[in-house]
Amino acid sequence: MNASPSPALDAASRPRLLSAPVVLLIQGIISAAGLVVEIVAGRMLAPYVGMSLYSWTAVIAVVLAGFSAGHWVGGVVAERPRRDSLALIAVLTGLAALTTAMTLIILRALSAPILSQAPAPGAAILTLATVVAFLPSFFAGTPSPVLAKTMVDLDPARAGKSLGAIFAAGSIGAIAGTLAAGYLFISWLGSTLTIVAVTLTYAIAALLLLVMAGNGRQGGRYWIALALALAASFLLTAYNLGLGSVCTRESRYYCIRIVDFTPEIGTPAKLMVLDHLGHGINLANDPEELVTPYVALIDRFVTRRTGGVPASSFFIGGGAYTLPRAWLAASPESRITVSEIDSEVTRLAIDDMWVPANGIEILHEDARIALARRPTRYDVIVGDAFTDIAVPPHLVTLEFFELVKTRLEEDGLYAMNVVDHVPGMPALLAIYRTLKQAFAHVEVFAEQGDFLAGGRTTFVLFASPRPSGLDRIDGADGQLFVRIAGDALDARLAEQPAPLLTDDYAPIDRLVGIGEL
């Protein structure tokens, strides 16, 4: 049997803190914290699955599902007497603090088994997002209906304005949380300290709610429940702080890790990992030694075609600066420009990976913007935009390739890597088709053993005004890079139509996702 509606609250009978400004403040605080969790969840997943359309789609969907379920439960709670409903959502907000504090521990414990057992990357991403973000969002969603009803009870004659105010407070809080997470917390504090801050925020909101509920007959029970939830939250928070970050440095764009690769190479070497993928291996004492196969392929192809290190080159993305470092060492007089959007990547490459601080012109801006602003022409432009299923779509479109063409010398060469799956290769075929619209000749190379084995393969496409005349390139340790015949690719395109990628339509994430299935 439902309780009767709460009567209008007069000032004399109100518990301490029970007022419209405090209710709106709590609503704004909880909404802000919920959106911070949504933003930081994407960053937390990045070291395990990268950041892509799939990861953000999963996080947003899971958080909205959690809020929706929480709102429904909160609506049920709102039908209880006012003191009980406020006290109960105080405990539920305490559980929001507890489940938020658990996110880092759960992610570290479950990421490996989930990634190893999931049938496809999309399923793994959705599962990880669910175990990380659903419960915190669920508990954070429970207070809103109770707070809305409380606002109406405070002034029943102005119910419409009260509801409008509570919805506005929630929206303003959500906006503030989103901006704070994206522009302040993650880049200044990192994911771990951001989670700690959210946990403390929920704890404060829970205490305010319980004080606002007043001293009901069962108040002691609620205080005990909240105390237990907050005590567990603080213990987990201390544990999280002890764990430290999985990142060497967490920037606005990446979780950056510098890994000692000496045992694998047998000589002093380091690997740079951005989010969850390696982006270059540098050897301390031999900058011209290229360990990563596709980087070695680009180097061998370019130097054979141009007769040595090109006089001028532009790199889309720096990462570990492996190839620019190698070309600078081989030809100090060459003009090398790198567009690396993340200055922290550059700083770590110089500080920890033996990249010289001078000799390379570095632009910390998006490569497309950098090329559009600078009319300079280059002998070679190298695009290293593919990182697993996270691909900047604006760097694989016809409009971008046409821009690249205008920034090349008359006989210039554009090289780019593409990660796709054999035998389908939907992303490769789409990019191959699009490149052919801008360049007279497009050649595709892959490491022979990797290509024949099927599955995930890194291809390198070379686009220029003339054919190279190269069909095979010998790599280190018996590696062989072979050209995939253009006739074979054209035949595949006829059988398996691929979209022309444009600024208006570039479904590269979906194409890569198809290959993953």
One Martini backbone bead per residue (centre of mass of N, CA, C, O) as a GRO file, in nm:
protein
  517
    1MET     BB    1   0.094   0.037   0.025
    2ASN     BB    2   0.077   0.359  -0.032
    3ALA     BB    3   0.171   0.649   0.057
    4SER     BB    4   0.095   0.944   0.131
    5PRO     BB    5   0.129   1.243   0.054
    6SER     BB    6   0.316   1.498   0.116
    7PRO     BB    7   0.306   1.767   0.280
    8ALA     BB    8   0.343   2.073   0.315
    9LEU     BB    9   0.625   2.274   0.397
   10ASP     BB   10   0.708   2.434   0.673
   11ALA     BB   11   0.954   2.609   0.825
   12ALA     BB   12   0.924   2.489   1.119
   13SER     BB   13   0.930   2.164   1.014
   14ARG     BB   14   1.203   2.175   0.904
   15PRO     BB   15   1.482   2.054   0.849
   16ARG     BB   16   1.792   2.080   0.829
   17LEU     BB   17   1.861   2.213   0.498
   18LEU     BB   18   1.559   2.227   0.406
   19SER     BB   19   1.589   2.359   0.082
   20ALA     BB   20   1.592   2.468  -0.230
   21PRO     BB   21   1.898   2.535  -0.264
   22VAL     BB   22   2.001   2.260  -0.158
   23VAL     BB   23   1.858   2.077  -0.356
   24LEU     BB   24   1.987   2.202  -0.611
   25LEU     BB   25   2.279   2.152  -0.531
   26ILE     BB   26   2.266   1.843  -0.514
   27GLN     BB   27   2.175   1.794  -0.800
   28GLY     BB   28   2.421   1.924  -0.936
   29ILE     BB   29   2.642   1.750  -0.806
   30ILE     BB   30   2.545   1.470  -0.901
   31SER     BB   31   2.541   1.532  -1.203
   32ALA     BB   32   2.838   1.604  -1.230
   33ALA     BB   33   2.954   1.335  -1.130
   34GLY     BB   34   2.819   1.153  -1.347
   35LEU     BB   35   2.971   1.290  -1.593
   36VAL     BB   36   3.255   1.234  -1.502
   37VAL     BB   37   3.232   0.929  -1.517
   38GLU     BB   38   3.174   0.915  -1.818
   39ILE     BB   39   3.440   1.044  -1.916
   40VAL     BB   40   3.646   0.865  -1.749
   41ALA     BB   41   3.567   0.589  -1.865
   42GLY     BB   42   3.699   0.625  -2.141
   43ARG     BB   43   3.987   0.658  -2.026
   44MET     BB   44   4.001   0.387  -1.868
   45LEU     BB   45   3.969   0.204  -2.133
   46ALA     BB   46   4.211   0.281  -2.320
   47PRO     BB   47   4.446   0.077  -2.216
   48TYR     BB   48   4.258  -0.174  -2.337
   49VAL     BB   49   4.072  -0.043  -2.615
   50GLY     BB   50   4.075   0.236  -2.649
   51MET     BB   51   3.967   0.520  -2.855
   52SER     BB   52   3.633   0.527  -2.985
   53LEU     BB   53   3.329   0.497  -3.110
   54TYR     BB   54   3.275   0.238  -2.943
   55SER     BB   55   3.351   0.335  -2.657
   56TRP     BB   56   3.160   0.584  -2.642
   57THR     BB   57   2.899   0.438  -2.704
   58ALA     BB   58   2.908   0.245  -2.463
   59VAL     BB   59   2.927   0.448  -2.232
   60ILE     BB   60   2.673   0.615  -2.290
   61ALA     BB   61   2.470   0.380  -2.283
   62VAL     BB   62   2.531   0.280  -1.995
   63VAL     BB   63   2.479   0.541  -1.842
   64LEU     BB   64   2.186   0.577  -1.935
   65ALA     BB   65   2.087   0.310  -1.821
   66GLY     BB   66   2.156   0.373  -1.528
   67PHE     BB   67   1.985   0.627  -1.497
   68SER     BB   68   1.714   0.501  -1.569
   69ALA     BB   69   1.702   0.291  -1.344
   70GLY     BB   70   1.742   0.497  -1.115
   71HIS     BB   71   1.489   0.666  -1.166
   72TRP     BB   72   1.286   0.444  -1.116
   73VAL     BB   73   1.368   0.381  -0.826
   74GLY     BB   74   1.336   0.673  -0.726
   75GLY     BB   75   1.029   0.680  -0.774
   76VAL     BB   76   0.961   0.469  -0.561
   77VAL     BB   77   1.093   0.619  -0.320
   78ALA     BB   78   0.915   0.887  -0.344
   79GLU     BB   79   0.650   0.741  -0.210
   80ARG     BB   80   0.763   0.783   0.041
   81PRO     BB   81   0.830   0.922   0.303
   82ARG     BB   82   1.034   1.181   0.318
   83ARG     BB   83   1.247   1.084   0.523
   84ASP     BB   84   1.292   0.807   0.397
   85SER     BB   85   1.365   0.894   0.109
   86LEU     BB   86   1.613   1.070   0.182
   87ALA     BB   87   1.767   0.852   0.342
   88LEU     BB   88   1.782   0.639   0.116
   89ILE     BB   89   1.934   0.819  -0.097
   90ALA     BB   90   2.179   0.855   0.079
   91VAL     BB   91   2.266   0.561   0.064
   92LEU     BB   92   2.273   0.542  -0.248
   93THR     BB   93   2.494   0.760  -0.273
   94GLY     BB   94   2.699   0.597  -0.116
   95LEU     BB   95   2.701   0.373  -0.337
   96ALA     BB   96   2.818   0.556  -0.552
   97ALA     BB   97   3.087   0.588  -0.411
   98LEU     BB   98   3.162   0.289  -0.395
   99THR     BB   99   3.141   0.212  -0.705
  100THR     BB  100   3.345   0.423  -0.794
  101ALA     BB  101   3.588   0.311  -0.626
  102MET     BB  102   3.572   0.023  -0.788
  103THR     BB  103   3.647   0.064  -1.091
  104LEU     BB  104   3.956   0.021  -1.103
  105ILE     BB  105   3.958  -0.265  -0.983
  106ILE     BB  106   3.766  -0.402  -1.182
  107LEU     BB  107   3.922  -0.341  -1.441
  108ARG     BB  108   4.187  -0.490  -1.365
  109ALA     BB  109   4.049  -0.771  -1.304
  110LEU     BB  110   3.852  -0.801  -1.588
  111SER     BB  111   3.992  -0.733  -1.859
  112ALA     BB  112   4.134  -0.994  -1.943
  113PRO     BB  113   3.893  -1.199  -1.949
  114ILE     BB  114   3.713  -1.033  -2.139
  115LEU     BB  115   3.912  -1.004  -2.383
  116SER     BB  116   3.953  -1.323  -2.416
  117GLN     BB  117   3.622  -1.402  -2.440
  118ALA     BB  118   3.534  -1.221  -2.647
  119PRO     BB  119   3.410  -1.235  -2.977
  120ALA     BB  120   3.450  -0.911  -2.985
  121PRO     BB  121   3.544  -0.592  -2.942
  122GLY     BB  122   3.261  -0.472  -2.900
  123ALA     BB  123   3.184  -0.664  -2.667
  124ALA     BB  124   3.416  -0.589  -2.479
  125ILE     BB  125   3.353  -0.290  -2.449
  126LEU     BB  126   3.063  -0.320  -2.338
  127THR     BB  127   3.137  -0.490  -2.090
  128LEU     BB  128   3.336  -0.296  -1.957
  129ALA     BB  129   3.142  -0.057  -1.936
  130THR     BB  130   2.939  -0.201  -1.751
  131VAL     BB  131   3.128  -0.276  -1.505
  132VAL     BB  132   3.209   0.030  -1.459
  133ALA     BB  133   2.928   0.232  -1.513
  134PHE     BB  134   2.648   0.132  -1.413
  135LEU     BB  135   2.632   0.153  -1.100
  136PRO     BB  136   2.708   0.450  -1.060
  137SER     BB  137   2.467   0.550  -1.238
  138PHE     BB  138   2.237   0.423  -1.087
  139PHE     BB  139   2.282   0.562  -0.807
  140ALA     BB  140   2.288   0.857  -0.929
  141GLY     BB  141   1.975   0.834  -1.035
  142THR     BB  142   1.792   0.820  -0.763
  143PRO     BB  143   1.754   1.123  -0.650
  144SER     BB  144   1.585   1.298  -0.851
  145PRO     BB  145   1.284   1.226  -0.780
  146VAL     BB  146   1.304   1.308  -0.482
  147LEU     BB  147   1.394   1.602  -0.528
  148ALA     BB  148   1.152   1.685  -0.696
  149LYS     BB  149   0.934   1.628  -0.478
  150THR     BB  150   1.055   1.816  -0.265
  151MET     BB  151   1.019   2.077  -0.424
  152VAL     BB  152   0.712   2.059  -0.435
  153ASP     BB  153   0.663   2.046  -0.122
  154LEU     BB  154   0.781   2.331  -0.061
  155ASP     BB  155   0.587   2.442  -0.329
  156PRO     BB  156   0.288   2.355  -0.456
  157ALA     BB  157   0.203   2.627  -0.610
  158ARG     BB  158   0.505   2.583  -0.776
  159ALA     BB  159   0.559   2.313  -0.936
  160GLY     BB  160   0.665   2.391  -1.215
  161LYS     BB  161   0.908   2.561  -1.120
  162SER     BB  162   1.039   2.340  -0.953
  163LEU     BB  163   1.089   2.141  -1.182
  164GLY     BB  164   1.252   2.330  -1.361
  165ALA     BB  165   1.481   2.375  -1.155
  166ILE     BB  166   1.576   2.077  -1.124
  167PHE     BB  167   1.644   2.031  -1.421
  168ALA     BB  168   1.845   2.265  -1.449
  169ALA     BB  169   2.044   2.171  -1.232
  170GLY     BB  170   2.115   1.907  -1.373
  171SER     BB  171   2.222   2.032  -1.639
  172ILE     BB  172   2.437   2.218  -1.519
  173GLY     BB  173   2.594   1.995  -1.381
  174ALA     BB  174   2.657   1.831  -1.637
  175ILE     BB  175   2.815   2.052  -1.778
  176ALA     BB  176   3.028   2.096  -1.559
  177GLY     BB  177   3.134   1.803  -1.554
  178THR     BB  178   3.223   1.784  -1.847
  179LEU     BB  179   3.423   2.023  -1.848
  180ALA     BB  180   3.597   1.937  -1.607
  181ALA     BB  181   3.690   1.664  -1.720
  182GLY     BB  182   3.804   1.758  -2.006
  183TYR     BB  183   3.979   2.033  -1.895
  184LEU     BB  184   4.090   1.928  -1.598
  185PHE     BB  185   4.103   1.653  -1.445
  186ILE     BB  186   4.250   1.454  -1.639
  187SER     BB  187   4.502   1.643  -1.712
  188TRP     BB  188   4.567   1.718  -1.397
  189LEU     BB  189   4.498   1.433  -1.231
  190GLY     BB  190   4.364   1.201  -1.352
  191SER     BB  191   4.180   0.922  -1.310
  192THR     BB  192   4.225   0.851  -1.012
  193LEU     BB  193   4.174   1.136  -0.884
  194THR     BB  194   3.897   1.170  -1.009
  195ILE     BB  195   3.763   0.934  -0.863
  196VAL     BB  196   3.818   1.044  -0.583
  197ALA     BB  197   3.656   1.308  -0.616
  198VAL     BB  198   3.382   1.171  -0.672
  199THR     BB  199   3.360   1.010  -0.414
  200LEU     BB  200   3.360   1.259  -0.225
  201THR     BB  201   3.112   1.395  -0.348
  202TYR     BB  202   2.908   1.175  -0.280
  203ALA     BB  203   2.957   1.179   0.024
  204ILE     BB  204   2.860   1.467   0.072
  205ALA     BB  205   2.576   1.436  -0.047
  206ALA     BB  206   2.484   1.212   0.148
  207LEU     BB  207   2.509   1.377   0.410
  208LEU     BB  208   2.314   1.601   0.331
  209LEU     BB  209   2.065   1.419   0.294
  210LEU     BB  210   2.054   1.308   0.586
  211VAL     BB  211   2.024   1.579   0.726
  212MET     BB  212   1.768   1.665   0.560
  213ALA     BB  213   1.579   1.433   0.670
  214GLY     BB  214   1.628   1.393   0.961
  215ASN     BB  215   1.476   1.257   1.272
  216GLY     BB  216   1.384   0.960   1.255
  217ARG     BB  217   1.311   0.652   1.380
  218GLN     BB  218   1.530   0.526   1.146
  219GLY     BB  219   1.798   0.696   1.138
  220GLY     BB  220   2.019   0.506   1.250
  221ARG     BB  221   2.015   0.299   1.021
  222TYR     BB  222   2.111   0.495   0.799
  223TRP     BB  223   2.376   0.581   0.929
  224ILE     BB  224   2.505   0.304   0.928
  225ALA     BB  225   2.489   0.245   0.626
  226LEU     BB  226   2.649   0.495   0.536
  227ALA     BB  227   2.905   0.444   0.698
  228LEU     BB  228   2.980   0.179   0.556
  229ALA     BB  229   2.996   0.286   0.267
  230LEU     BB  230   3.212   0.509   0.324
  231ALA     BB  231   3.430   0.334   0.444
  232ALA     BB  232   3.470   0.160   0.192
  233SER     BB  233   3.537   0.393   0.005
  234PHE     BB  234   3.797   0.492   0.154
  235LEU     BB  235   3.954   0.230   0.132
  236LEU     BB  236   3.951   0.217  -0.180
  237THR     BB  237   4.086   0.488  -0.222
  238ALA     BB  238   4.353   0.415  -0.087
  239TYR     BB  239   4.411   0.180  -0.278
  240ASN     BB  240   4.417   0.342  -0.541
  241LEU     BB  241   4.655   0.525  -0.459
  242GLY     BB  242   4.854   0.281  -0.432
  243LEU     BB  243   4.848   0.182  -0.731
  244GLY     BB  244   4.824   0.386  -0.932
  245SER     BB  245   4.917   0.442  -1.251
  246VAL     BB  246   4.933   0.303  -1.580
  247CYS     BB  247   5.069   0.572  -1.644
  248THR     BB  248   5.321   0.779  -1.706
  249ARG     BB  249   5.117   0.968  -1.875
  250GLU     BB  250   4.831   1.194  -1.865
  251SER     BB  251   4.659   1.331  -2.113
  252ARG     BB  252   4.426   1.469  -2.322
  253TYR     BB  253   4.461   1.199  -2.523
  254TYR     BB  254   4.652   1.001  -2.341
  255CYS     BB  255   4.789   0.699  -2.239
  256ILE     BB  256   5.122   0.706  -2.141
  257ARG     BB  257   5.383   0.463  -2.216
  258ILE     BB  258   5.703   0.352  -2.093
  259VAL     BB  259   5.884   0.072  -2.216
  260ASP     BB  260   6.102  -0.171  -2.147
  261PHE     BB  261   6.273  -0.342  -2.437
  262THR     BB  262   6.542  -0.492  -2.382
  263PRO     BB  263   6.480  -0.801  -2.351
  264GLU     BB  264   6.370  -0.830  -2.655
  265ILE     BB  265   6.642  -0.707  -2.802
  266GLY     BB  266   6.938  -0.684  -2.631
  267THR     BB  267   6.907  -0.370  -2.616
  268PRO     BB  268   6.863  -0.058  -2.557
  269ALA     BB  269   6.504  -0.011  -2.515
  270LYS     BB  270   6.188   0.153  -2.621
  271LEU     BB  271   5.831   0.172  -2.563
  272MET     BB  272   5.548   0.327  -2.700
  273VAL     BB  273   5.227   0.374  -2.538
  274LEU     BB  274   4.901   0.438  -2.669
  275ASP     BB  275   4.710   0.327  -2.456
  276HIS     BB  276   4.714  -0.004  -2.618
  277LEU     BB  277   4.946   0.087  -2.829
  278GLY     BB  278   5.214   0.071  -3.014
  279HIS     BB  279   5.441   0.372  -3.127
  280GLY     BB  280   5.736   0.267  -3.087
  281ILE     BB  281   6.087   0.171  -3.132
  282ASN     BB  282   6.383   0.254  -2.948
  283LEU     BB  283   6.725   0.275  -2.987
  284ALA     BB  284   6.983   0.407  -2.825
  285ASN     BB  285   7.247   0.323  -3.034
  286ASP     BB  286   7.030   0.290  -3.303
  287PRO     BB  287   6.832   0.490  -3.490
  288GLU     BB  288   6.830   0.310  -3.774
  289GLU     BB  289   6.687   0.090  -3.619
  290LEU     BB  290   6.398  -0.100  -3.732
  291VAL     BB  291   6.157  -0.298  -3.576
  292THR     BB  292   5.909  -0.218  -3.711
  293PRO     BB  293   5.794  -0.335  -4.001
  294TYR     BB  294   5.634  -0.094  -4.136
  295VAL     BB  295   5.861   0.111  -4.093
  296ALA     BB  296   6.073  -0.039  -4.258
  297LEU     BB  297   5.914  -0.034  -4.521
  298ILE     BB  298   5.900   0.270  -4.562
  299ASP     BB  299   6.203   0.316  -4.565
  300ARG     BB  300   6.279   0.127  -4.804
  301PHE     BB  301   6.094   0.244  -5.019
  302VAL     BB  302   6.183   0.540  -5.012
  303THR     BB  303   6.496   0.503  -5.052
  304ARG     BB  304   6.469   0.353  -5.324
  305ARG     BB  305   6.303   0.571  -5.481
  306THR     BB  306   6.500   0.835  -5.386
  307GLY     BB  307   6.806   0.746  -5.298
  308GLY     BB  308   6.712   0.815  -5.001
  309VAL     BB  309   6.677   1.051  -4.799
  310PRO     BB  310   6.467   1.284  -4.796
  311ALA     BB  311   6.481   1.626  -4.810
  312SER     BB  312   6.162   1.617  -4.751
  313SER     BB  313   5.933   1.583  -4.462
  314PHE     BB  314   5.605   1.458  -4.349
  315PHE     BB  315   5.443   1.388  -4.032
  316ILE     BB  316   5.161   1.200  -3.925
  317GLY     BB  317   5.270   1.178  -3.649
  318GLY     BB  318   5.492   1.074  -3.388
  319GLY     BB  319   5.527   0.946  -3.121
  320ALA     BB  320   5.849   0.810  -3.109
  321TYR     BB  321   6.005   0.915  -3.367
  322THR     BB  322   6.151   0.691  -3.531
  323LEU     BB  323   6.182   0.782  -3.833
  324PRO     BB  324   6.281   1.072  -3.795
  325ARG     BB  325   6.532   0.986  -3.633
  326ALA     BB  326   6.658   0.813  -3.857
  327TRP     BB  327   6.675   1.035  -4.080
  328LEU     BB  328   6.845   1.234  -3.917
  329ALA     BB  329   7.090   1.046  -3.876
  330ALA     BB  330   7.138   0.993  -4.192
  331SER     BB  331   7.025   1.317  -4.254
  332PRO     BB  332   7.083   1.620  -4.113
  333GLU     BB  333   6.994   1.809  -4.373
  334SER     BB  334   6.718   1.738  -4.354
  335ARG     BB  335   6.365   1.810  -4.380
  336ILE     BB  336   6.172   1.777  -4.076
  337THR     BB  337   5.820   1.720  -4.018
  338VAL     BB  338   5.597   1.720  -3.726
  339SER     BB  339   5.260   1.619  -3.648
  340GLU     BB  340   5.176   1.652  -3.298
  341ILE     BB  341   4.908   1.693  -3.089
  342ASP     BB  342   5.088   1.586  -2.841
  343SER     BB  343   5.313   1.723  -2.623
  344GLU     BB  344   5.364   1.478  -2.432
  345VAL     BB  345   5.479   1.290  -2.638
  346THR     BB  346   5.724   1.460  -2.706
  347ARG     BB  347   5.846   1.484  -2.424
  348LEU     BB  348   5.893   1.177  -2.383
  349ALA     BB  349   6.064   1.123  -2.635
  350ILE     BB  350   6.295   1.311  -2.538
  351ASP     BB  351   6.337   1.213  -2.235
  352ASP     BB  352   6.306   0.865  -2.292
  353MET     BB  353   6.378   0.810  -2.639
  354TRP     BB  354   6.624   0.969  -2.784
  355VAL     BB  355   6.512   1.233  -2.891
  356PRO     BB  356   6.594   1.503  -3.043
  357ALA     BB  357   6.544   1.849  -2.981
  358ASN     BB  358   6.688   1.879  -3.257
  359GLY     BB  359   6.607   1.887  -3.627
  360ILE     BB  360   6.290   1.897  -3.567
  361GLU     BB  361   5.989   1.994  -3.679
  362ILE     BB  362   5.729   2.085  -3.445
  363LEU     BB  363   5.370   2.028  -3.448
  364HIS     BB  364   5.098   2.111  -3.219
  365GLU     BB  365   4.880   1.972  -3.439
  366ASP     BB  366   4.673   1.904  -3.664
  367ALA     BB  367   4.757   1.783  -3.969
  368ARG     BB  368   4.542   1.916  -4.147
  369ILE     BB  369   4.586   2.201  -4.045
  370ALA     BB  370   4.888   2.220  -4.104
  371LEU     BB  371   4.867   2.179  -4.414
  372ALA     BB  372   4.662   2.410  -4.475
  373ARG     BB  373   4.852   2.649  -4.358
  374ARG     BB  374   5.086   2.517  -4.534
  375PRO     BB  375   5.251   2.558  -4.857
  376THR     BB  376   5.438   2.343  -4.828
  377ARG     BB  377   5.665   2.119  -4.981
  378TYR     BB  378   5.712   1.761  -5.031
  379ASP     BB  379   5.851   1.452  -5.097
  380VAL     BB  380   5.728   1.335  -4.818
  381ILE     BB  381   5.435   1.171  -4.681
  382VAL     BB  382   5.345   1.046  -4.353
  383GLY     BB  383   5.086   0.816  -4.250
  384ASP     BB  384   4.995   0.739  -3.888
  385ALA     BB  385   4.658   0.689  -3.810
  386PHE     BB  386   4.650   0.396  -3.731
  387THR     BB  387   4.470   0.252  -3.425
  388ASP     BB  388   4.315   0.015  -3.489
  389ILE     BB  389   3.977   0.126  -3.422
  390ALA     BB  390   4.125   0.412  -3.416
  391VAL     BB  391   4.015   0.661  -3.653
  392PRO     BB  392   4.072   0.946  -3.820
  393PRO     BB  393   3.844   1.039  -4.056
  394HIS     BB  394   3.987   1.315  -4.167
  395LEU     BB  395   4.252   1.119  -4.271
  396VAL     BB  396   4.061   0.934  -4.508
  397THR     BB  397   3.986   1.141  -4.725
  398LEU     BB  398   3.962   1.292  -5.023
  399GLU     BB  399   4.019   1.580  -4.926
  400PHE     BB  400   4.284   1.507  -4.785
  401PHE     BB  401   4.436   1.378  -5.026
  402GLU     BB  402   4.427   1.639  -5.194
  403LEU     BB  403   4.593   1.803  -4.997
  404VAL     BB  404   4.844   1.629  -5.003
  405LYS     BB  405   4.904   1.665  -5.306
  406THR     BB  406   4.956   1.983  -5.276
  407ARG     BB  407   5.217   1.907  -5.068
  408LEU     BB  408   5.362   1.789  -5.311
  409GLU     BB  409   5.575   1.718  -5.516
  410GLU     BB  410   5.562   1.622  -5.834
  411ASP     BB  411   5.723   1.337  -5.724
  412GLY     BB  412   5.565   1.261  -5.486
  413LEU     BB  413   5.504   1.085  -5.162
  414TYR     BB  414   5.253   0.872  -5.017
  415ALA     BB  415   5.235   0.728  -4.684
  416MET     BB  416   5.030   0.453  -4.536
  417ASN     BB  417   4.874   0.300  -4.278
  418VAL     BB  418   4.682  -0.019  -4.243
  419VAL     BB  419   4.437  -0.176  -4.042
  420ASP     BB  420   4.340  -0.517  -4.113
  421HIS     BB  421   4.141  -0.792  -4.239
  422VAL     BB  422   4.187  -1.114  -4.333
  423PRO     BB  423   4.002  -1.114  -4.630
  424GLY     BB  424   3.814  -0.859  -4.642
  425MET     BB  425   3.922  -0.551  -4.628
  426PRO     BB  426   3.728  -0.289  -4.610
  427ALA     BB  427   3.915  -0.051  -4.535
  428LEU     BB  428   4.129  -0.083  -4.751
  429LEU     BB  429   3.941  -0.059  -5.000
  430ALA     BB  430   3.837   0.226  -4.938
  431ILE     BB  431   4.114   0.368  -4.939
  432TYR     BB  432   4.208   0.278  -5.214
  433ARG     BB  433   3.979   0.409  -5.372
  434THR     BB  434   4.029   0.701  -5.270
  435LEU     BB  435   4.325   0.737  -5.357
  436LYS     BB  436   4.265   0.691  -5.669
  437GLN     BB  437   4.120   0.974  -5.697
  438ALA     BB  438   4.404   1.142  -5.637
  439PHE     BB  439   4.595   0.916  -5.764
  440ALA     BB  440   4.752   0.745  -6.015
  441HIS     BB  441   4.918   0.570  -5.793
  442VAL     BB  442   4.855   0.258  -5.606
  443GLU     BB  443   5.028   0.082  -5.347
  444VAL     BB  444   5.035  -0.247  -5.187
  445PHE     BB  445   5.174  -0.356  -4.877
  446ALA     BB  446   5.306  -0.665  -4.720
  447GLU     BB  447   5.372  -0.905  -4.512
  448GLN     BB  448   5.371  -1.215  -4.620
  449GLY     BB  449   5.315  -1.390  -4.366
  450ASP     BB  450   5.088  -1.214  -4.252
  451PHE     BB  451   4.896  -1.231  -4.497
  452LEU     BB  452   4.874  -1.548  -4.520
  453ALA     BB  453   4.760  -1.593  -4.223
  454GLY     BB  454   4.576  -1.381  -4.156
  455GLY     BB  455   4.397  -1.144  -4.026
  456ARG     BB  456   4.574  -0.925  -3.873
  457THR     BB  457   4.693  -0.642  -4.076
  458THR     BB  458   4.965  -0.449  -4.200
  459PHE     BB  459   4.946  -0.189  -4.421
  460VAL     BB  460   5.098  -0.022  -4.713
  461LEU     BB  461   5.048   0.285  -4.876
  462PHE     BB  462   5.135   0.409  -5.211
  463ALA     BB  463   5.133   0.746  -5.341
  464SER     BB  464   5.161   0.853  -5.693
  465PRO     BB  465   5.240   0.947  -6.026
  466ARG     BB  466   5.417   0.675  -6.013
  467PRO     BB  467   5.558   0.391  -6.042
  468SER     BB  468   5.808   0.202  -5.873
  469GLY     BB  469   5.881  -0.114  -5.959
  470LEU     BB  470   5.792  -0.265  -5.698
  471ASP     BB  471   5.735  -0.606  -5.552
  472ARG     BB  472   5.982  -0.625  -5.346
  473ILE     BB  473   6.100  -0.634  -4.995
  474ASP     BB  474   6.362  -0.659  -4.790
  475GLY     BB  475   6.406  -0.758  -4.468
  476ALA     BB  476   6.456  -0.849  -4.166
  477ASP     BB  477   6.501  -1.169  -4.080
  478GLY     BB  478   6.352  -1.269  -4.363
  479GLN     BB  479   6.178  -1.059  -4.453
  480LEU     BB  480   5.878  -1.004  -4.671
  481PHE     BB  481   5.773  -0.759  -4.897
  482VAL     BB  482   5.463  -0.731  -5.074
  483ARG     BB  483   5.278  -0.679  -5.357
  484ILE     BB  484   4.953  -0.608  -5.424
  485ALA     BB  485   4.776  -0.649  -5.679
  486GLY     BB  486   4.581  -0.428  -5.846
  487ASP     BB  487   4.392  -0.626  -5.992
  488ALA     BB  488   4.298  -0.770  -5.734
  489LEU     BB  489   4.175  -0.521  -5.598
  490ASP     BB  490   3.978  -0.446  -5.825
  491ALA     BB  491   3.823  -0.713  -5.814
  492ARG     BB  492   3.728  -0.681  -5.523
  493LEU     BB  493   3.570  -0.418  -5.573
  494ALA     BB  494   3.366  -0.547  -5.771
  495GLU     BB  495   3.261  -0.762  -5.552
  496GLN     BB  496   3.332  -0.537  -5.303
  497PRO     BB  497   3.200  -0.268  -5.236
  498ALA     BB  498   3.338   0.050  -5.162
  499PRO     BB  499   3.352   0.336  -5.012
  500LEU     BB  500   3.371   0.669  -5.051
  501LEU     BB  501   3.573   0.884  -4.877
  502THR     BB  502   3.434   1.156  -4.697
  503ASP     BB  503   3.345   1.423  -4.508
  504ASP     BB  504   3.040   1.319  -4.518
  505TYR     BB  505   3.154   1.000  -4.566
  506ALA     BB  506   3.330   0.805  -4.296
  507PRO     BB  507   3.298   0.464  -4.202
  508ILE     BB  508   3.569   0.346  -4.064
  509ASP     BB  509   3.480   0.207  -3.801
  510ARG     BB  510   3.288   0.004  -3.936
  511LEU     BB  511   3.496  -0.128  -4.125
  512VAL     BB  512   3.682  -0.227  -3.903
  513GLY     BB  513   3.459  -0.385  -3.749
  514ILE     BB  514   3.403  -0.591  -3.970
  515GLY     BB  515   3.690  -0.714  -3.964
  516GLU     BB  516   3.668  -0.813  -3.658
  517LEU     BB  517   3.427  -1.037  -3.695
   0.00000   0.00000   0.00000
